Amino acid sequence: MGVPERKEREKMEMKELIKSAALKLFLEDGVPKTSIRNIADQIEYSPGTIYLYYKDKDELLYDMQSDAFAKLQRAFIDNVTSPIPVVRLQQLGRTYVSFGLANPELYDLMFIIRAPTNVDEEVHKANGENCLNFLNKCLSDCIDDGSLIVTDLNFAVLQVWATAHGLVSLNLRCRLKVTGAKEEEVPATLLATMESYINSITK
């Protein structure tokens, strides 16, 4: 391994160390109460070291969210594969819910924690966009083959996303206990609910 390759590897390893420490603190103490100094103390480096990689806390959070969205997109690519649009939509719904259940900390980071505001939107505008486009394309294909009848694609995208997000979020915040659902039954119940919803809006 040459010097440039070794330096790049070390840079990536340091960024992963920073992001791992930041995730722990963001989830334990909340983003507003977590500072760059807190993160630096966690990894036993100076704050200046972190500023070599991120200009501020918001840019760090945005980068962490981008990594999480990339994992969700990978899950879509691996699991949403049917040539039949409506089946593909069912696969997407199951994959989204399963991802949220299997990765509660990442899901919290992606959708529950307040999004950072002090970032360059031109640089980071694609954050999460590929995942949304995946859902958009899936619903568009359902409309094209007549299995979904809607007049507004954007509304349909929001409706499906909101339903999946609601199911995952209720579980992450332990709000399903009021339904009497047993903990071990929750994953199957949420997946069945999502599939039933998709079946209700498609032919």
Coordinates of C-alpha atoms in Angstrom, one line a residue:
M1 CA 0.0 0.0 0.0
G2 CA 1.4 3.4 -1.0
V3 CA 1.5 6.5 1.1
P4 CA -1.6 8.2 -0.5
E5 CA -3.6 5.0 -0.1
R6 CA -2.5 4.7 3.6
K7 CA -3.4 8.3 4.3
E8 CA -6.8 7.9 2.7
R9 CA -7.5 4.8 4.7
E10 CA -6.4 6.5 7.9
K11 CA -8.7 9.5 7.1
M12 CA -11.7 7.2 6.6
E13 CA -10.9 5.3 9.8
M14 CA -10.8 8.6 11.7
K15 CA -14.1 9.8 10.2
E16 CA -15.7 6.5 11.2
L17 CA -14.4 6.9 14.8
I18 CA -15.8 10.5 14.9
K19 CA -19.2 9.4 13.5
S20 CA -19.4 6.5 15.9
A21 CA -18.8 8.7 18.9
A22 CA -21.1 11.4 17.6
L23 CA -24.0 8.9 17.1
K24 CA -23.7 7.6 20.7
L25 CA -23.8 11.2 22.1
F26 CA -26.5 12.4 19.8
L27 CA -28.8 9.6 20.9
E28 CA -27.9 9.7 24.6
D29 CA -27.8 13.5 25.1
G30 CA -29.5 14.9 22.0
V31 CA -28.0 16.9 19.2
P32 CA -28.4 20.4 20.8
K33 CA -26.6 19.3 24.0
T34 CA -23.7 17.6 22.1
S35 CA -20.7 19.7 21.2
I36 CA -17.7 19.1 19.0
R37 CA -15.7 19.2 22.3
N38 CA -17.9 16.4 23.8
I39 CA -17.3 14.3 20.7
A40 CA -13.6 15.0 20.9
D41 CA -13.5 14.0 24.5
Q42 CA -15.3 10.8 23.7
I43 CA -12.5 9.7 21.3
E44 CA -9.7 11.3 23.3
Y45 CA -8.6 13.8 20.6
S46 CA -8.6 17.6 20.5
P47 CA -11.6 19.4 19.0
G48 CA -9.2 20.7 16.4
T49 CA -8.8 17.2 15.1
I50 CA -12.5 16.9 14.3
Y51 CA -12.5 20.3 12.6
L52 CA -9.9 18.8 10.1
Y53 CA -12.8 16.7 8.9
Y54 CA -16.0 18.7 9.5
K55 CA -16.5 22.4 9.7
D56 CA -19.2 22.1 12.4
K57 CA -21.6 19.7 14.1
D58 CA -24.3 20.1 11.4
E59 CA -22.0 19.0 8.7
L60 CA -21.0 16.0 10.8
L61 CA -24.7 15.1 11.3
Y62 CA -25.5 15.5 7.7
D63 CA -22.6 13.1 6.7
M64 CA -23.9 10.6 9.2
Q65 CA -27.4 10.8 7.8
S66 CA -26.0 10.3 4.3
D67 CA -24.3 7.1 5.3
A68 CA -27.5 5.8 6.8
F69 CA -29.5 6.7 3.7
A70 CA -26.9 4.8 1.6
K71 CA -27.6 1.7 3.7
L72 CA -31.3 2.0 3.2
Q73 CA -30.8 2.4 -0.6
R74 CA -28.6 -0.7 -0.6
A75 CA -31.4 -2.6 1.2
F76 CA -33.8 -1.4 -1.5
I77 CA -31.5 -2.5 -4.3
D78 CA -31.0 -5.9 -2.7
N79 CA -34.6 -6.7 -1.8
V80 CA -36.9 -4.7 -4.1
T81 CA -36.4 -6.7 -7.3
S82 CA -39.6 -8.0 -8.7
P83 CA -40.4 -7.2 -12.3
I84 CA -44.1 -6.7 -11.3
P85 CA -44.6 -3.1 -10.1
V86 CA -47.2 -3.9 -7.4
V87 CA -45.1 -6.7 -6.0
R88 CA -42.1 -4.4 -6.1
L89 CA -44.1 -1.9 -4.0
Q90 CA -44.9 -4.6 -1.5
Q91 CA -41.2 -5.5 -1.3
L92 CA -40.3 -1.9 -0.8
G93 CA -42.8 -1.5 2.0
R94 CA -41.5 -4.6 3.8
T95 CA -37.9 -3.5 3.3
Y96 CA -38.5 0.0 4.7
V97 CA -40.2 -1.3 7.8
S98 CA -37.7 -4.1 8.3
F99 CA -34.8 -1.6 8.0
G100 CA -36.3 0.6 10.6
L101 CA -36.9 -2.3 13.0
A102 CA -33.4 -3.7 12.5
N103 CA -31.6 -0.3 12.7
P104 CA -33.4 1.8 15.3
E105 CA -30.4 4.0 16.0
L106 CA -29.8 4.8 12.3
Y107 CA -33.5 5.4 11.8
D108 CA -33.6 7.8 14.7
L109 CA -30.7 9.6 13.1
M110 CA -32.4 9.7 9.7
F111 CA -35.9 10.6 10.5
I112 CA -36.5 11.4 14.2
I113 CA -33.6 13.8 15.1
R114 CA -34.2 17.3 13.8
A115 CA -32.4 17.8 10.4
P116 CA -29.4 20.0 10.4
T117 CA -29.8 23.5 9.0
N118 CA -26.4 24.9 8.8
V119 CA -25.2 23.0 5.7
D120 CA -24.5 23.8 2.1
E121 CA -27.6 22.5 0.4
E122 CA -25.9 22.5 -3.0
V123 CA -23.2 20.2 -1.7
H124 CA -25.5 18.0 0.3
K125 CA -28.8 18.2 -1.7
A126 CA -28.7 14.5 -2.7
N127 CA -28.9 13.4 1.0
G128 CA -31.7 10.8 1.0
E129 CA -32.8 11.8 -2.5
N130 CA -32.0 8.4 -4.0
C131 CA -34.2 6.6 -1.5
L132 CA -37.1 8.9 -2.3
N133 CA -36.5 8.4 -6.0
F134 CA -36.7 4.7 -5.5
L135 CA -40.2 5.0 -4.0
N136 CA -41.2 7.5 -6.7
K137 CA -40.2 5.2 -9.5
C138 CA -41.9 2.2 -7.9
L139 CA -45.2 4.1 -7.6
S140 CA -44.8 5.6 -11.0
D141 CA -44.5 2.1 -12.5
C142 CA -47.6 1.0 -10.6
I143 CA -49.5 3.9 -12.1
D144 CA -48.3 3.1 -15.6
D145 CA -49.5 -0.5 -15.4
G146 CA -52.8 0.4 -13.9
S147 CA -52.3 -1.2 -10.5
L148 CA -52.4 2.1 -8.7
I149 CA -55.0 4.8 -9.6
V150 CA -54.0 8.3 -8.4
T151 CA -54.0 11.7 -9.9
D152 CA -51.1 13.1 -8.0
L153 CA -47.9 11.0 -7.8
N154 CA -46.3 13.3 -5.2
F155 CA -49.3 12.8 -2.9
A156 CA -49.1 9.0 -3.3
V157 CA -45.3 9.1 -2.5
L158 CA -46.0 11.1 0.6
Q159 CA -48.9 8.8 1.7
V160 CA -46.9 5.6 1.3
W161 CA -43.8 7.0 3.0
A162 CA -45.9 8.5 5.9
T163 CA -47.6 5.2 6.5
A164 CA -44.3 3.2 6.6
H165 CA -42.6 5.9 8.7
G166 CA -45.6 6.1 11.1
L167 CA -45.4 2.3 11.8
V168 CA -41.7 2.4 12.5
S169 CA -41.8 5.5 14.6
L170 CA -44.6 4.2 16.8
N171 CA -42.6 1.2 17.5
L172 CA -39.3 3.1 18.1
R173 CA -41.1 5.3 20.6
C174 CA -42.8 2.4 22.3
R175 CA -46.3 3.6 21.5
L176 CA -47.6 0.2 20.4
K177 CA -48.0 -1.1 23.9
V178 CA -51.4 0.5 24.2
T179 CA -52.6 -1.8 21.4
G180 CA -51.8 -4.8 23.6
A181 CA -49.4 -6.2 21.1
K182 CA -46.7 -8.5 22.5
E183 CA -43.2 -7.4 21.9
E184 CA -42.2 -10.5 20.0
E185 CA -45.2 -10.1 17.7
V186 CA -44.5 -6.5 16.8
P187 CA -42.3 -7.1 13.7
A188 CA -44.7 -9.4 12.1
T189 CA -47.6 -7.2 12.9
L190 CA -46.0 -4.1 11.4
L191 CA -45.0 -5.9 8.2
A192 CA -48.5 -7.3 7.9
T193 CA -50.0 -3.9 8.4
M194 CA -47.8 -2.3 5.8
E195 CA -48.6 -5.0 3.3
S196 CA -52.3 -4.7 4.0
Y197 CA -52.1 -1.0 3.4
I198 CA -50.4 -1.4 0.1
N199 CA -52.9 -4.0 -0.9
S200 CA -55.7 -1.6 0.0
I201 CA -54.5 1.1 -2.4
T202 CA -53.5 -1.2 -5.4
K203 CA -55.4 -3.5 -7.7

